[in-house]
Coordinates of C-alpha atoms in Angstrom, one line a residue:
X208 CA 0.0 0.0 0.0
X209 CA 1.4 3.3 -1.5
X210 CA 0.9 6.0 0.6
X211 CA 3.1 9.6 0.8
X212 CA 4.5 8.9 4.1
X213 CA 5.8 5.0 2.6
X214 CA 7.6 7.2 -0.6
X215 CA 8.8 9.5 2.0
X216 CA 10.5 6.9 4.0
X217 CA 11.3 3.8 1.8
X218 CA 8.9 1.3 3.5
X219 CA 6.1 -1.0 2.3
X220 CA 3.6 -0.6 4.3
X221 CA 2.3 2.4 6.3
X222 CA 2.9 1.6 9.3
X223 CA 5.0 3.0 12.7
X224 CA 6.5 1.2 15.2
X225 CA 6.9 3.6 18.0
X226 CA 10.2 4.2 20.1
X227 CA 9.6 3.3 23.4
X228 CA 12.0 3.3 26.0
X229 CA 13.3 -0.3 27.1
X230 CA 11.3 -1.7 24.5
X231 CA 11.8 -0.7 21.5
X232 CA 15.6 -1.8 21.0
X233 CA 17.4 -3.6 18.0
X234 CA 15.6 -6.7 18.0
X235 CA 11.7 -5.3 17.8
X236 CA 13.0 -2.3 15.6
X237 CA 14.6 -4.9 12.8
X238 CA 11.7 -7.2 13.0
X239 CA 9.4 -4.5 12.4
X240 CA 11.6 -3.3 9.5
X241 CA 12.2 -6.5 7.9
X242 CA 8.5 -6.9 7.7
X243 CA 8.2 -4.2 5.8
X244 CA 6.9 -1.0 8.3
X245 CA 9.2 1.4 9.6
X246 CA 10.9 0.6 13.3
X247 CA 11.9 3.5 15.3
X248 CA 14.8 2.7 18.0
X249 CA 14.4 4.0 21.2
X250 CA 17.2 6.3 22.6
X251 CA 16.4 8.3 25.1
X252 CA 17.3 5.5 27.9
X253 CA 20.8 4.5 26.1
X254 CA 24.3 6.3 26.9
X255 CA 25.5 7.6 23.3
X256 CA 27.9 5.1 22.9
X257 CA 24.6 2.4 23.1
X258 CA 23.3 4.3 20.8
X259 CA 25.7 4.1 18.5
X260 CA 26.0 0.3 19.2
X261 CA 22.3 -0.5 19.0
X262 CA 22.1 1.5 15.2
X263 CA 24.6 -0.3 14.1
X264 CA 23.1 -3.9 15.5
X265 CA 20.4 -3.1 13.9
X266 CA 21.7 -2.5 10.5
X267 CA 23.3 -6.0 11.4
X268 CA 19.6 -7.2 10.9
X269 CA 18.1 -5.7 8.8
X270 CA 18.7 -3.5 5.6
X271 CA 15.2 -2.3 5.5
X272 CA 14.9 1.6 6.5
X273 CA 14.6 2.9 9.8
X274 CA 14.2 4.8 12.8
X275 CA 16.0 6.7 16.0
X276 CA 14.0 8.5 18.4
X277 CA 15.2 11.3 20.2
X278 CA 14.5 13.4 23.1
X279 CA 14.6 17.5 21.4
X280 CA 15.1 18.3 24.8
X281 CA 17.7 16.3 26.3
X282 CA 21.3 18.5 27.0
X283 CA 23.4 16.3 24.7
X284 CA 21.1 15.7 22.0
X285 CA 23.1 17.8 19.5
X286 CA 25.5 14.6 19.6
X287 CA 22.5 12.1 19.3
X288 CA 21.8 13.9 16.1
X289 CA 25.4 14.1 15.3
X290 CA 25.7 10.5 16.1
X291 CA 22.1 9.7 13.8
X292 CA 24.0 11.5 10.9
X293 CA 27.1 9.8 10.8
X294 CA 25.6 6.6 11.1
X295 CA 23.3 7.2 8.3
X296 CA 20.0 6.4 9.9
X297 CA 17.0 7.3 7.7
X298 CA 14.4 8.7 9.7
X299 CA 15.1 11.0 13.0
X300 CA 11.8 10.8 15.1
X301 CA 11.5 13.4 18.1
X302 CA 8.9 13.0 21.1
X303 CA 8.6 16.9 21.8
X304 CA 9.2 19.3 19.3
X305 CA 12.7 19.9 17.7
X306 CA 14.2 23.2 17.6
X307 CA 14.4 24.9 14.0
X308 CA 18.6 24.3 14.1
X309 CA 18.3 20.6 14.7
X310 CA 15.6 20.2 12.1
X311 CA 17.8 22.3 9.5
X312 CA 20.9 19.9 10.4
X313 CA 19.1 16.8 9.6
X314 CA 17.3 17.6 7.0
X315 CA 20.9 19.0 5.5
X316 CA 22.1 15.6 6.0
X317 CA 19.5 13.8 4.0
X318 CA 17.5 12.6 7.6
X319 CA 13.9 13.1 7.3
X320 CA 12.5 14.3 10.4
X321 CA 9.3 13.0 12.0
X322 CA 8.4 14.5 15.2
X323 CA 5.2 13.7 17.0
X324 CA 2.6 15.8 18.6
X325 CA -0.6 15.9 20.7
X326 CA -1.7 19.6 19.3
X327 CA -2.7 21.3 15.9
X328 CA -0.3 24.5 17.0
X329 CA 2.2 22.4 17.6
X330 CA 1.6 20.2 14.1
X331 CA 2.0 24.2 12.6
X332 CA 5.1 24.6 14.3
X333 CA 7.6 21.8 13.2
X334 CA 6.0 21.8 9.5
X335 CA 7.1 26.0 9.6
X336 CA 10.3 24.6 10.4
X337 CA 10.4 22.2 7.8
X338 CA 9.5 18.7 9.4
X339 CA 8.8 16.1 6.3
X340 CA 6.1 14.6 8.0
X341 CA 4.4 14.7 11.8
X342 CA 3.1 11.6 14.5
X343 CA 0.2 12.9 15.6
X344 CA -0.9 11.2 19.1
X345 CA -4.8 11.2 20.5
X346 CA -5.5 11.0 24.0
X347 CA -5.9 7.2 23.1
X348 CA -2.0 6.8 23.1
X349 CA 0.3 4.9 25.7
X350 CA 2.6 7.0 27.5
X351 CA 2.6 10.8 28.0
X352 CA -0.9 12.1 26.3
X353 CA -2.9 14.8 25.9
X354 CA -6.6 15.2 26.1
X355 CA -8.1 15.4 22.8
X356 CA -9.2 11.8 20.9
X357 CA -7.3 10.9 17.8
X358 CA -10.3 11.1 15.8
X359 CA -11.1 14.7 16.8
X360 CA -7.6 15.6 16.9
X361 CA -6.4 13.8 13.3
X362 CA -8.8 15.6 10.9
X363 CA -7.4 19.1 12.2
X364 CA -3.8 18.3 11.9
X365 CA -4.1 17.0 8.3
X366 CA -6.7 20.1 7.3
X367 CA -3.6 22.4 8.9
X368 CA -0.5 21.2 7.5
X369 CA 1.0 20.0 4.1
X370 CA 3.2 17.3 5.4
X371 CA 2.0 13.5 5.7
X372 CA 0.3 12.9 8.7
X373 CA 1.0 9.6 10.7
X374 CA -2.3 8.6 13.0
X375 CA -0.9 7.6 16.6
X376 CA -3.4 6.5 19.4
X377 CA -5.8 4.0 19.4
X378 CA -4.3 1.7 16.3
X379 CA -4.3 -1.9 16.4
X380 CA -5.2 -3.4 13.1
X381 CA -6.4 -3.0 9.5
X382 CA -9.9 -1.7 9.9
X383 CA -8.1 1.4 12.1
X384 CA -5.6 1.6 9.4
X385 CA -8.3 2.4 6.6
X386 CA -10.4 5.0 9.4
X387 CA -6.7 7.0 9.3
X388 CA -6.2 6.9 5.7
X389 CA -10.3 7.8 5.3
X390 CA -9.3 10.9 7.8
X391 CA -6.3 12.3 5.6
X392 CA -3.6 10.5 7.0
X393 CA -0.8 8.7 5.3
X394 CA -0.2 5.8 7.9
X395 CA -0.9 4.6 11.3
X396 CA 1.7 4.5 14.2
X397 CA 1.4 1.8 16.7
X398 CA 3.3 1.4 20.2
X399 CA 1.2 -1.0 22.4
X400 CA 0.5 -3.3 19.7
X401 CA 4.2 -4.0 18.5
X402 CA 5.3 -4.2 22.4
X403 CA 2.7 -7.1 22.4
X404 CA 4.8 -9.2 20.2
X405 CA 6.7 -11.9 19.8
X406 CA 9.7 -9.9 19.2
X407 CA 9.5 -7.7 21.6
X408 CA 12.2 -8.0 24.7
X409 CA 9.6 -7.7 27.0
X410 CA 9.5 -10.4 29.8
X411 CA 6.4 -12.8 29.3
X412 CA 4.7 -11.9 32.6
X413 CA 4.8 -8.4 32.1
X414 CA 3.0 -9.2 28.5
X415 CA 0.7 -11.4 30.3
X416 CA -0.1 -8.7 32.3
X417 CA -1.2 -6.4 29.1
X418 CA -3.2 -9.4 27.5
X419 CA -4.9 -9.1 30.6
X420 CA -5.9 -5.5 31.0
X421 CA -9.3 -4.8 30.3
X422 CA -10.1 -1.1 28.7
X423 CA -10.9 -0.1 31.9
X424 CA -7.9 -1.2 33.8
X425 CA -5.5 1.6 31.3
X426 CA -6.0 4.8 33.4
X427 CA -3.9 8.2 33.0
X428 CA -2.2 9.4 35.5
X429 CA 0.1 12.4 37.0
X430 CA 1.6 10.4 40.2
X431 CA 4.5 9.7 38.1
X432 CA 6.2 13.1 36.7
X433 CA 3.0 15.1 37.2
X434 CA 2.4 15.0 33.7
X435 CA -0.5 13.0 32.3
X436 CA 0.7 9.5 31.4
X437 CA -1.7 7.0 30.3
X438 CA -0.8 3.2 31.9
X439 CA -1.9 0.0 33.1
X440 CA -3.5 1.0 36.4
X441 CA -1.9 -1.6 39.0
X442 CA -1.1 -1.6 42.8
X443 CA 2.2 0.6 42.5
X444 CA 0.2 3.2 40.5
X445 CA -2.4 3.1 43.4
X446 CA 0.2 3.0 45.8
X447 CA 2.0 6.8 43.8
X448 CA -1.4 8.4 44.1
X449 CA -1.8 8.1 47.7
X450 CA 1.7 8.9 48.4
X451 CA 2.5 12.2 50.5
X452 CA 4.6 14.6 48.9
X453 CA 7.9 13.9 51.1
X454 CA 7.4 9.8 50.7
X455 CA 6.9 10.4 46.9
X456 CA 10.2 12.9 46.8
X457 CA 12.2 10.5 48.6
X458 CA 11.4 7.4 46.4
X459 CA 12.1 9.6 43.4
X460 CA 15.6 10.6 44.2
X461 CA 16.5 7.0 45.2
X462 CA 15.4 6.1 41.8
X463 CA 17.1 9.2 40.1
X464 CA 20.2 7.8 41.9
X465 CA 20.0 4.7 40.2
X466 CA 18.9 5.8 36.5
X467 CA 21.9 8.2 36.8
X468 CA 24.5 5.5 37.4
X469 CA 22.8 3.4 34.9
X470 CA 23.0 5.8 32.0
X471 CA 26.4 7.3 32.9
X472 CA 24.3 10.8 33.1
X473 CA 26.5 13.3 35.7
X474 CA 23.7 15.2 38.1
X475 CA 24.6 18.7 36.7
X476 CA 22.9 16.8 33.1
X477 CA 19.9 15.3 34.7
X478 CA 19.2 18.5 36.9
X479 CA 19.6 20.8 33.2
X480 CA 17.2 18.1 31.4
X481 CA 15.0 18.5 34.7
X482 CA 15.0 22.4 33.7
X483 CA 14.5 21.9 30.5
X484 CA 11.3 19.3 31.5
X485 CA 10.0 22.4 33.6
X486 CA 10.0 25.1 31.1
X487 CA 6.4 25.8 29.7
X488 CA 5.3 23.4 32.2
X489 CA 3.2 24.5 35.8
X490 CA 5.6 22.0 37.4
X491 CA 7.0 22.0 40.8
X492 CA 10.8 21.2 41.5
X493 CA 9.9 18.5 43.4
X494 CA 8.1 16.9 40.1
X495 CA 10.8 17.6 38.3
X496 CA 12.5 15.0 40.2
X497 CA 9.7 12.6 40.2
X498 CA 10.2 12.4 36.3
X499 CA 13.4 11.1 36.8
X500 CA 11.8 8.4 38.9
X501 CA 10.5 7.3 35.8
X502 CA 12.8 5.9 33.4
X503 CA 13.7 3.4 36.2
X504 CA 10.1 2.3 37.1
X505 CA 9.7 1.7 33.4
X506 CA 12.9 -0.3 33.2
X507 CA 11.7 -2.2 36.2
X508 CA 9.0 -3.5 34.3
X509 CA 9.8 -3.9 30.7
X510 CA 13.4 -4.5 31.7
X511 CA 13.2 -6.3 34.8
X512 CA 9.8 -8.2 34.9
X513 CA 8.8 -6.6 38.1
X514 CA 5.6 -5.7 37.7
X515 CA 5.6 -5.0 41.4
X516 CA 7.8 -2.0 41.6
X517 CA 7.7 -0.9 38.0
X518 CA 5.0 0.7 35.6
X519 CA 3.4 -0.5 32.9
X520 CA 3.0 2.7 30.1
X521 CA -0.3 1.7 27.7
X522 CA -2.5 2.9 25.0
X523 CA -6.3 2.3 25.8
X524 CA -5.7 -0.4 23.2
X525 CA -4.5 -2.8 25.4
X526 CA -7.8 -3.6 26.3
X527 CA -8.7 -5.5 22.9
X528 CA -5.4 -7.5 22.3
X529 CA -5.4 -10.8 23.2
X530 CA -2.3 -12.3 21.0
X531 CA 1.7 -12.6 20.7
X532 CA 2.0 -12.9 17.0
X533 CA 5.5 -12.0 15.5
X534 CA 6.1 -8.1 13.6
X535 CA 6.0 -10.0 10.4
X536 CA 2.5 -11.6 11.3
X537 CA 0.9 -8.7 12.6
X538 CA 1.7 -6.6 9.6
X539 CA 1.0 -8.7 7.4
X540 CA -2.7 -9.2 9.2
X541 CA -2.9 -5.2 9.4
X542 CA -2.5 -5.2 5.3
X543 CA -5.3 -8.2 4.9
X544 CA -7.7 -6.7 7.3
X545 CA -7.0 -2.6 5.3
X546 CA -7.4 -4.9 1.5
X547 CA -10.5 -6.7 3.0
X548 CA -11.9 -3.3 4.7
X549 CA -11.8 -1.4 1.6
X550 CA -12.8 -3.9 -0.7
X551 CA -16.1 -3.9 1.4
X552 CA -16.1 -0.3 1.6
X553 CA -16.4 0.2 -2.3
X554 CA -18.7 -3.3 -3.1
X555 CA -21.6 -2.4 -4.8
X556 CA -24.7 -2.8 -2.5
X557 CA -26.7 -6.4 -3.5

């Protein structure tokens, strides 16, 4: 299926696997690739040198285009996109808007640049700027979300820009591919859908736990980081919402403590990334440093398998998946389920 976003890109089918953190690493991203959709890695929880490493593994795998996902804000991610350039990656995906210079250096450099959104405004922005296409993500979406549905939110991103337009939030198979492409959009991006497969890294009781979930058990949250971040409501996530302030302060600097060795990040980094969280935000210090609580209750879970102490990020979508099938299955399921969809879409009435 031939769409403006798949000519853009180099891929066969329009569809997005999503880079998200601890999950979204060589393996899923080159399944997802070799089956024909575009993988984006997840970088944002890797040292640069990982980064580097995990690129090249998967170029190991696959020689299908793909993606890297960065943080715009992050304090080193001039050398991310130094380090996306040099290692010729095709697509550079960003989770909060990119500023105009790091736009104008990829796109110099041949990368096309894909950021993703929640807002119209902010759809405007990056296309002014000269982003080759935009993710936009409904309140439907796993992870940080805003509060407008996809299908109200969609139509006024593609009526508002000239770019392709990627649907994100609330996609899980064909049919939802052919509503996107009925809305203006030029492909679908998926995040809870590729975590629950076969490929992904994921330990097999933390899937269990999605295939699980009912729609009502993914709820959205501020306990976290104080911002809105939609997730598998569990005992923990209970447990954050009734915490005092102090309790919740102390757990997050413990945790802080721990992501920083992990990732090699000094404290004068995290504390400028913390500044940069905060700016345009109503968020408190102490907040600040409950976000960096959260790369290491996310690693707890998707990392470690301990659904216990870790949280479980989810689009709504969770709630109607019930299988593991491989990248190469589901997509090709996705494109049967769009041919069939249409097909019965334009059959003439008996």
């Amino acid at each position: 299926m031939e769409t403006a976003f798949t000519r853009l890109v180099g891929i066969r089918h329009p569809i997005v696997q999503t880079g998200m953190g601890w999950v979204a690493g060589p393996r899923l991203v080159s399944a997802t690739a070799n089956a024909g959709a575009l993988g984006i890695l997840a970088s944002a929880t890797m040292t640069p040198d990982r980064l580097r490493e995990a690129i090249r593994e998967v170029r190991s795998r696959t020689d299908a285009p793909f993606g890297v996902n960065l943080r715009a804000d992050a304090s080193d991610a001039a050398d991310r996109v130094r380090i996306v350039i040099e290692e010729g990656v095709r697509v550079a995906s960003f989770a909060l808007a990119p500023s105009p210079g790091l736009v104008a250096e990829l796109k110099e450099a041949g990368v096309v640049v894909v950021p993703t959104v929640g807002a119209r405004r902010h759809a405007e922005k990056v296309a002014a700027w000269g982003a080759d296409a935009v993710i936009v993500q409904g309140a439907e979406g796993g992870g940080h979300t805003g509060e407008v549905a996809t299908t109200v939110l969609l139509p006024q991103v593609v009526d508002a820009v000239r770019i392709p337009v990627v649907a994100a939030g609330g996609f899980f198979d064909g049919r939802g591919l052919v509503a996107a492409l009925a809305y203006g959009a030029a492909g679908i991006a998926m995040g809870t859908r590729f975590l629950l497969t076969s490929d992904s890294t994921v330990p097999d009781a933390v899937k269990a736990r999605y295939l699980a979930a009912t729609v009502k058990d993914v709820t959205v949250t501020t306990a976290v980081d104080g911002l809105p971040h939609r997730m598998l409501r569990t005992e923990l996530v209970e447990s954050l919402e009734r915490s005092g302030r102090l309790r919740a302060l102390a757990r997050a600097v413990r945790r802080a403590a721990g992501f920083r060795q992990l990732s090699g990040t000094s404290w004068r980094r995290m504390l400028s990334d913390g500044r940069a969280l905060r700016h345009g935000k109503d968020l408190t210090w102490s907040q600040v440093l409950l976000a960096a609580n959260t790369p290491m209750l996310l690693k707890a879970s998707m990392v470690d398998g301990r659904t216990d102490l870790g949280v479980m990020a989810s689009g709504q979508v969770a709630g109607v998946i019930d299988d593991l099938p491989s990248c190469a299955e589901l997509v090709e399921r996705i494109m049967k389920e769009a041919d069939g969809t249409r097909e019965r879409l334009t059959a003439a009435p008996r």
